Amino acid sequence: MREAITTSNATPEPELILFDLTGAAPHRISLTSALPTVTGPVAIDAATLAAGGAPGVIVDGSGVAGPDVDGFVLDGEVTLNGLSIVGMSGRGVEVVGAGAVVRDCWIGLEPDATAAGNLAGVYVAPTASATILEGCRIGANTNSGVFLDGPGSKLYDNAIGVGPQGQALGNGGFGVAVDDAAAADVNHVGEPGRGNEIAFNGNDGVIVQDLGVVRGNSIYDNTDLGIEVVSTFSPAPNVGSIATDGSSTRVKGSVTFSGSTNTALT
């Protein structure tokens, strides 16, 4: 895989990296050093090896010496599809460029749902934009599951802190942390019909710091608040509507309740 990434990085045309592995899945790729940063356009696709709804290829960083070793660093139009990414001393996935897609990956979990967490799940850096995270299962990471620090990210149909049988496999920090974003390009955590399941995490299920949209999610049984809004804006971001059953979802912070939608929780 390392050679394939290096070759792809040297090629300006779109590339596709597939896995030709024999024998029964899952297949484990045990890293001995950090992979090179992946620059687009390229898709790294293990979907054809999936079995029983779980990834068929494990990328295991537990044998890499040293701190802060990330599994995949994505810089540009890069798609990761169908991988289990475990055992990293840094983040499972770090996004630093525009247009990355992470789809149907298990981050911090083996294909049999054994906990094998990374230091953190997915980090979207301030230099990144328009990141899509969909259909992933993110759990058992030491710190937060997902940290969005770049604008225009979209999280759809992910399970964050929840195993395939509904078991508690929470991340140690927030389920999802949404940090600063431009008012014209806010981060979205779910949409009606494309929500995320966010549960059993060690802090808030979702924390929105400044601007964000949180819609259509199932958020429950997190250690602290279901949703927390903390704003440094003056005036505070607006909330269009809030739906809560009075127990599993709470909102804490200085918030202006009006019809505008800088921050929307529904």
Tab-separated table of N, CA and C in Angstrom, residues 79-183:
chain	number	residue	atom	x	y	z
A	79	THR	N	-10.416	9.719	-1.476
A	79	THR	CA	-11.499	8.923	-0.916
A	79	THR	C	-10.921	7.691	-0.246
A	80	LEU	N	-11.287	7.473	1.021
A	80	LEU	CA	-10.996	6.224	1.726
A	80	LEU	C	-12.297	5.459	1.831
A	81	ASN	N	-12.279	4.182	1.461
A	81	ASN	CA	-13.515	3.408	1.434
A	81	ASN	C	-13.273	2.005	1.982
A	82	GLY	N	-14.013	1.651	3.048
A	82	GLY	CA	-14.069	0.273	3.493
A	82	GLY	C	-12.870	-0.246	4.238
A	83	LEU	N	-12.209	0.585	5.035
A	83	LEU	CA	-11.045	0.169	5.808
A	83	LEU	C	-11.356	0.184	7.303
A	84	SER	N	-10.716	-0.711	8.032
A	84	SER	CA	-10.655	-0.636	9.491
A	84	SER	C	-9.298	-0.044	9.851
A	85	ILE	N	-9.302	1.049	10.603
A	85	ILE	CA	-8.062	1.774	10.910
A	85	ILE	C	-7.906	1.791	12.423
A	86	VAL	N	-6.880	1.104	12.932
A	86	VAL	CA	-6.778	0.857	14.370
A	86	VAL	C	-5.342	1.043	14.852
A	87	GLY	N	-5.231	1.230	16.167
A	87	GLY	CA	-3.942	1.153	16.836
A	87	GLY	C	-2.985	2.285	16.574
A	88	MET	N	-3.457	3.412	16.077
A	88	MET	CA	-2.558	4.529	15.780
A	88	MET	C	-2.299	5.352	17.043
A	89	SER	N	-1.060	5.796	17.217
A	89	SER	CA	-0.735	6.655	18.364
A	89	SER	C	-1.173	8.095	18.130
A	90	GLY	N	-1.623	8.409	16.914
A	90	GLY	CA	-2.218	9.701	16.584
A	90	GLY	C	-3.664	9.496	16.163
A	91	ARG	N	-4.088	10.217	15.146
A	91	ARG	CA	-5.461	10.086	14.655
A	91	ARG	C	-5.567	8.946	13.654
A	92	GLY	N	-6.733	8.328	13.632
A	92	GLY	CA	-6.960	7.334	12.598
A	92	GLY	C	-6.902	7.961	11.220
A	93	VAL	N	-7.575	9.103	11.071
A	93	VAL	CA	-7.570	9.859	9.812
A	93	VAL	C	-7.422	11.335	10.133
A	94	GLU	N	-6.514	12.004	9.449
A	94	GLU	CA	-6.397	13.466	9.526
A	94	GLU	C	-6.595	14.026	8.122
A	95	VAL	N	-7.472	15.016	7.993
A	95	VAL	CA	-7.750	15.655	6.703
A	95	VAL	C	-7.167	17.057	6.738
A	96	VAL	N	-6.313	17.364	5.773
A	96	VAL	CA	-5.655	18.670	5.752
A	96	VAL	C	-5.925	19.454	4.473
A	97	GLY	N	-6.607	18.850	3.487
A	97	GLY	CA	-6.881	19.525	2.223
A	97	GLY	C	-8.362	19.516	1.899
A	98	ALA	N	-8.695	19.963	0.700
A	98	ALA	CA	-10.088	20.124	0.294
A	98	ALA	C	-10.606	18.891	-0.433
A	99	GLY	N	-11.860	18.521	-0.129
A	99	GLY	CA	-12.563	17.546	-0.938
A	99	GLY	C	-12.360	16.095	-0.575
A	100	ALA	N	-11.934	15.786	0.643
A	100	ALA	CA	-11.740	14.390	1.042
A	100	ALA	C	-13.074	13.734	1.392
A	101	VAL	N	-13.153	12.421	1.143
A	101	VAL	CA	-14.326	11.618	1.494
A	101	VAL	C	-13.835	10.388	2.262
A	102	VAL	N	-14.423	10.154	3.434
A	102	VAL	CA	-14.133	8.948	4.211
A	102	VAL	C	-15.450	8.197	4.337
A	103	ARG	N	-15.508	7.006	3.744
A	103	ARG	CA	-16.784	6.303	3.607
A	103	ARG	C	-16.647	4.856	4.087
A	104	ASP	N	-17.611	4.423	4.892
A	104	ASP	CA	-17.726	3.010	5.294
A	104	ASP	C	-16.451	2.487	5.936
A	105	CYS	N	-15.769	3.336	6.683
A	105	CYS	CA	-14.580	2.917	7.426
A	105	CYS	C	-14.927	2.728	8.900
A	106	TRP	N	-14.260	1.780	9.543
A	106	TRP	CA	-14.354	1.598	10.986
A	106	TRP	C	-13.056	2.136	11.581
A	107	ILE	N	-13.171	3.108	12.446
A	107	ILE	CA	-11.993	3.820	12.943
A	107	ILE	C	-11.935	3.641	14.458
A	108	GLY	N	-10.968	2.827	14.892
A	108	GLY	CA	-10.845	2.459	16.299
A	108	GLY	C	-11.420	1.104	16.616
A	109	LEU	N	-12.023	0.447	15.636
A	109	LEU	CA	-12.678	-0.843	15.840
A	109	LEU	C	-12.213	-1.853	14.800
A	110	GLU	N	-11.942	-3.081	15.255
A	110	GLU	CA	-11.681	-4.195	14.353
A	110	GLU	C	-12.994	-4.608	13.667
A	111	PRO	N	-12.917	-5.366	12.576
A	111	PRO	CA	-14.138	-5.791	11.896
A	111	PRO	C	-15.081	-6.643	12.748
A	112	ASP	N	-14.561	-7.293	13.808
A	112	ASP	CA	-15.438	-8.037	14.714
A	112	ASP	C	-15.892	-7.168	15.888
A	113	ALA	N	-15.675	-5.859	15.783
A	113	ALA	CA	-16.067	-4.853	16.785
A	113	ALA	C	-15.208	-4.898	18.040
A	114	THR	N	-14.072	-5.574	18.008
A	114	THR	CA	-13.119	-5.476	19.110
A	114	THR	C	-12.555	-4.057	19.169
A	115	ALA	N	-12.489	-3.500	20.374
A	115	ALA	CA	-11.937	-2.162	20.545
A	115	ALA	C	-10.429	-2.182	20.310
A	116	ALA	N	-9.965	-1.319	19.418
A	116	ALA	CA	-8.534	-1.201	19.102
A	116	ALA	C	-8.264	0.256	18.749
A	117	GLY	N	-8.560	1.124	19.695
A	117	GLY	CA	-8.644	2.548	19.427
A	117	GLY	C	-7.346	3.222	19.034
A	118	ASN	N	-7.518	4.310	18.321
A	118	ASN	CA	-6.437	5.244	18.035
A	118	ASN	C	-6.423	6.312	19.129
A	119	LEU	N	-5.442	7.203	19.096
A	119	LEU	CA	-5.480	8.316	20.046
A	119	LEU	C	-6.752	9.134	19.827
A	120	ALA	N	-7.123	9.373	18.590
A	120	ALA	CA	-8.369	10.058	18.239
A	120	ALA	C	-8.873	9.461	16.929
A	121	GLY	N	-10.145	9.715	16.625
A	121	GLY	CA	-10.734	9.115	15.440
A	121	GLY	C	-10.402	9.861	14.167
A	122	VAL	N	-11.152	10.930	13.884
A	122	VAL	CA	-10.979	11.719	12.658
A	122	VAL	C	-10.788	13.175	13.047
A	123	TYR	N	-9.761	13.795	12.495
A	123	TYR	CA	-9.520	15.225	12.712
A	123	TYR	C	-9.524	15.930	11.364
A	124	VAL	N	-10.385	16.937	11.226
A	124	VAL	CA	-10.445	17.766	10.029
A	124	VAL	C	-9.806	19.109	10.377
A	125	ALA	N	-8.643	19.368	9.817
A	125	ALA	CA	-7.829	20.521	10.183
A	125	ALA	C	-8.401	21.818	9.612
A	126	PRO	N	-7.975	22.982	10.143
A	126	PRO	CA	-8.448	24.263	9.614
A	126	PRO	C	-8.127	24.469	8.137
A	127	THR	N	-7.094	23.810	7.628
A	127	THR	CA	-6.730	23.941	6.215
A	127	THR	C	-7.625	23.108	5.304
A	128	ALA	N	-8.439	22.234	5.879
A	128	ALA	CA	-9.318	21.368	5.093
A	128	ALA	C	-10.642	22.059	4.825
A	129	SER	N	-11.356	21.565	3.828
A	129	SER	CA	-12.703	22.070	3.550
A	129	SER	C	-13.467	21.017	2.769
A	130	ALA	N	-14.799	21.101	2.868
A	130	ALA	CA	-15.704	20.242	2.096
A	130	ALA	C	-15.412	18.757	2.299
A	131	THR	N	-15.123	18.380	3.545
A	131	THR	CA	-14.901	16.976	3.885
A	131	THR	C	-16.244	16.270	4.066
A	132	ILE	N	-16.348	15.044	3.569
A	132	ILE	CA	-17.546	14.228	3.771
A	132	ILE	C	-17.149	12.969	4.532
A	133	LEU	N	-17.861	12.712	5.612
A	133	LEU	CA	-17.668	11.512	6.415
A	133	LEU	C	-19.010	10.806	6.465
A	134	GLU	N	-19.108	9.623	5.836
A	134	GLU	CA	-20.407	8.970	5.748
A	134	GLU	C	-20.290	7.462	5.902
A	135	GLY	N	-21.267	6.904	6.618
A	135	GLY	CA	-21.351	5.467	6.766
A	135	GLY	C	-20.254	4.841	7.594
A	136	CYS	N	-19.555	5.622	8.395
A	136	CYS	CA	-18.431	5.110	9.173
A	136	CYS	C	-18.877	4.711	10.584
A	137	ARG	N	-18.085	3.854	11.197
A	137	ARG	CA	-18.280	3.467	12.591
A	137	ARG	C	-17.015	3.878	13.340
A	138	ILE	N	-17.160	4.757	14.314
A	138	ILE	CA	-16.001	5.368	14.968
A	138	ILE	C	-16.159	5.178	16.463
A	139	GLY	N	-15.292	4.371	17.066
A	139	GLY	CA	-15.447	4.093	18.484
A	139	GLY	C	-14.156	3.657	19.133
A	140	ALA	N	-14.154	3.700	20.466
A	140	ALA	CA	-13.066	3.196	21.298
A	140	ALA	C	-11.768	3.978	21.138
A	141	ASN	N	-11.831	5.179	20.574
A	141	ASN	CA	-10.644	6.014	20.490
A	141	ASN	C	-10.429	6.732	21.822
A	142	THR	N	-9.174	7.004	22.168
A	142	THR	CA	-8.861	7.550	23.483
A	142	THR	C	-9.470	8.934	23.671
A	143	ASN	N	-9.382	9.773	22.675
A	143	ASN	CA	-9.945	11.120	22.749
A	143	ASN	C	-11.248	11.168	21.947
A	144	SER	N	-11.528	12.251	21.291
A	144	SER	CA	-12.822	12.415	20.609
A	144	SER	C	-12.925	11.552	19.358
A	145	GLY	N	-14.182	11.258	18.979
A	145	GLY	CA	-14.421	10.490	17.770
A	145	GLY	C	-14.143	11.302	16.519
A	146	VAL	N	-14.747	12.501	16.433
A	146	VAL	CA	-14.592	13.370	15.263
A	146	VAL	C	-14.386	14.793	15.745
A	147	PHE	N	-13.390	15.471	15.205
A	147	PHE	CA	-13.140	16.885	15.529
A	147	PHE	C	-13.103	17.649	14.218
A	148	LEU	N	-14.078	18.539	14.032
A	148	LEU	CA	-14.185	19.330	12.808
A	148	LEU	C	-13.661	20.732	13.069
A	149	ASP	N	-12.497	21.027	12.517
A	149	ASP	CA	-11.879	22.338	12.698
A	149	ASP	C	-11.746	23.068	11.368
A	150	GLY	N	-12.264	22.465	10.284
A	150	GLY	CA	-12.250	23.097	8.967
A	150	GLY	C	-13.666	23.259	8.460
A	151	PRO	N	-13.932	24.211	7.579
A	151	PRO	CA	-15.303	24.535	7.161
A	151	PRO	C	-15.888	23.551	6.157
A	152	GLY	N	-17.226	23.545	6.119
A	152	GLY	CA	-17.936	22.844	5.071
A	152	GLY	C	-17.958	21.340	5.184
A	153	SER	N	-17.681	20.786	6.375
A	153	SER	CA	-17.709	19.335	6.539
A	153	SER	C	-19.145	18.840	6.683
A	154	LYS	N	-19.371	17.591	6.252
A	154	LYS	CA	-20.695	16.978	6.359
A	154	LYS	C	-20.542	15.566	6.903
A	155	LEU	N	-21.291	15.263	7.976
A	155	LEU	CA	-21.288	13.948	8.603
A	155	LEU	C	-22.661	13.324	8.420
A	156	TYR	N	-22.720	12.207	7.702
A	156	TYR	CA	-23.984	11.550	7.411
A	156	TYR	C	-23.890	10.053	7.717
A	157	ASP	N	-24.914	9.523	8.384
A	157	ASP	CA	-25.103	8.072	8.514
A	157	ASP	C	-23.949	7.380	9.223
A	158	ASN	N	-23.309	8.057	10.163
A	158	ASN	CA	-22.220	7.451	10.918
A	158	ASN	C	-22.718	6.949	12.275
A	159	ALA	N	-22.034	5.955	12.814
A	159	ALA	CA	-22.253	5.493	14.188
A	159	ALA	C	-21.011	5.854	14.987
A	160	ILE	N	-21.168	6.708	15.982
A	160	ILE	CA	-20.024	7.250	16.711
A	160	ILE	C	-20.172	6.873	18.184
A	161	GLY	N	-19.388	5.867	18.581
A	161	GLY	CA	-19.453	5.345	19.937
A	161	GLY	C	-20.325	4.110	20.076
A	162	VAL	N	-20.858	3.608	18.970
A	162	VAL	CA	-21.841	2.523	18.984
A	162	VAL	C	-21.354	1.373	18.109
A	163	GLY	N	-21.412	0.140	18.643
A	163	GLY	CA	-21.033	-1.033	17.887
A	163	GLY	C	-22.137	-1.506	16.960
A	164	PRO	N	-21.849	-2.491	16.116
A	164	PRO	CA	-22.839	-2.944	15.122
A	164	PRO	C	-24.059	-3.616	15.739
A	165	GLN	N	-23.946	-4.106	16.967
A	165	GLN	CA	-25.086	-4.677	17.669
A	165	GLN	C	-25.629	-3.728	18.727
A	166	GLY	N	-25.283	-2.467	18.614
A	166	GLY	CA	-25.731	-1.467	19.568
A	166	GLY	C	-24.909	-1.405	20.834
A	167	GLN	N	-23.791	-2.117	20.883
A	167	GLN	CA	-22.994	-2.150	22.101
A	167	GLN	C	-22.256	-0.825	22.313
A	168	ALA	N	-21.954	-0.564	23.594
A	168	ALA	CA	-21.274	0.673	23.971
A	168	ALA	C	-19.788	0.565	23.650
A	169	LEU	N	-19.338	1.356	22.685
A	169	LEU	CA	-17.935	1.419	22.288
A	169	LEU	C	-17.542	2.888	22.146
A	170	GLY	N	-17.825	3.634	23.203
A	170	GLY	CA	-17.670	5.075	23.151
A	170	GLY	C	-16.236	5.547	23.028
A	171	ASN	N	-16.100	6.728	22.460
A	171	ASN	CA	-14.817	7.418	22.439
A	171	ASN	C	-14.609	8.122	23.776
A	172	GLY	N	-13.351	8.355	24.148
A	172	GLY	CA	-13.077	8.893	25.465
A	172	GLY	C	-13.465	10.344	25.644
A	173	GLY	N	-13.497	11.117	24.564
A	173	GLY	CA	-13.851	12.526	24.639
A	173	GLY	C	-15.232	12.775	24.065
A	174	PHE	N	-15.365	13.838	23.293
A	174	PHE	CA	-16.629	14.142	22.626
A	174	PHE	C	-16.914	13.109	21.532
A	175	GLY	N	-18.203	12.897	21.272
A	175	GLY	CA	-18.528	12.139	20.073
A	175	GLY	C	-18.124	12.925	18.841
A	176	VAL	N	-18.645	14.154	18.730
A	176	VAL	CA	-18.308	15.066	17.627
A	176	VAL	C	-18.074	16.446	18.213
A	177	ALA	N	-16.958	17.056	17.880
A	177	ALA	CA	-16.667	18.436	18.259
A	177	ALA	C	-16.621	19.277	16.994
A	178	VAL	N	-17.435	20.334	16.960
A	178	VAL	CA	-17.493	21.242	15.809
A	178	VAL	C	-16.902	22.568	16.238
A	179	ASP	N	-15.794	22.946	15.641
A	179	ASP	CA	-15.124	24.182	16.016
A	179	ASP	C	-15.410	25.249	14.967
A	180	ASP	N	-14.593	26.286	14.932
A	180	ASP	CA	-14.862	27.450	14.097
A	180	ASP	C	-15.108	27.077	12.644
A	181	ALA	N	-16.024	27.794	12.023
A	181	ALA	CA	-16.274	27.653	10.587
A	181	ALA	C	-16.810	28.975	10.058
A	182	ALA	N	-16.597	29.219	8.781
A	182	ALA	CA	-17.105	30.447	8.179
A	182	ALA	C	-18.630	30.416	8.127
A	183	ALA	N	-19.246	31.562	8.344
A	183	ALA	CA	-20.708	31.622	8.386
A	183	ALA	C	-21.332	31.154	7.079
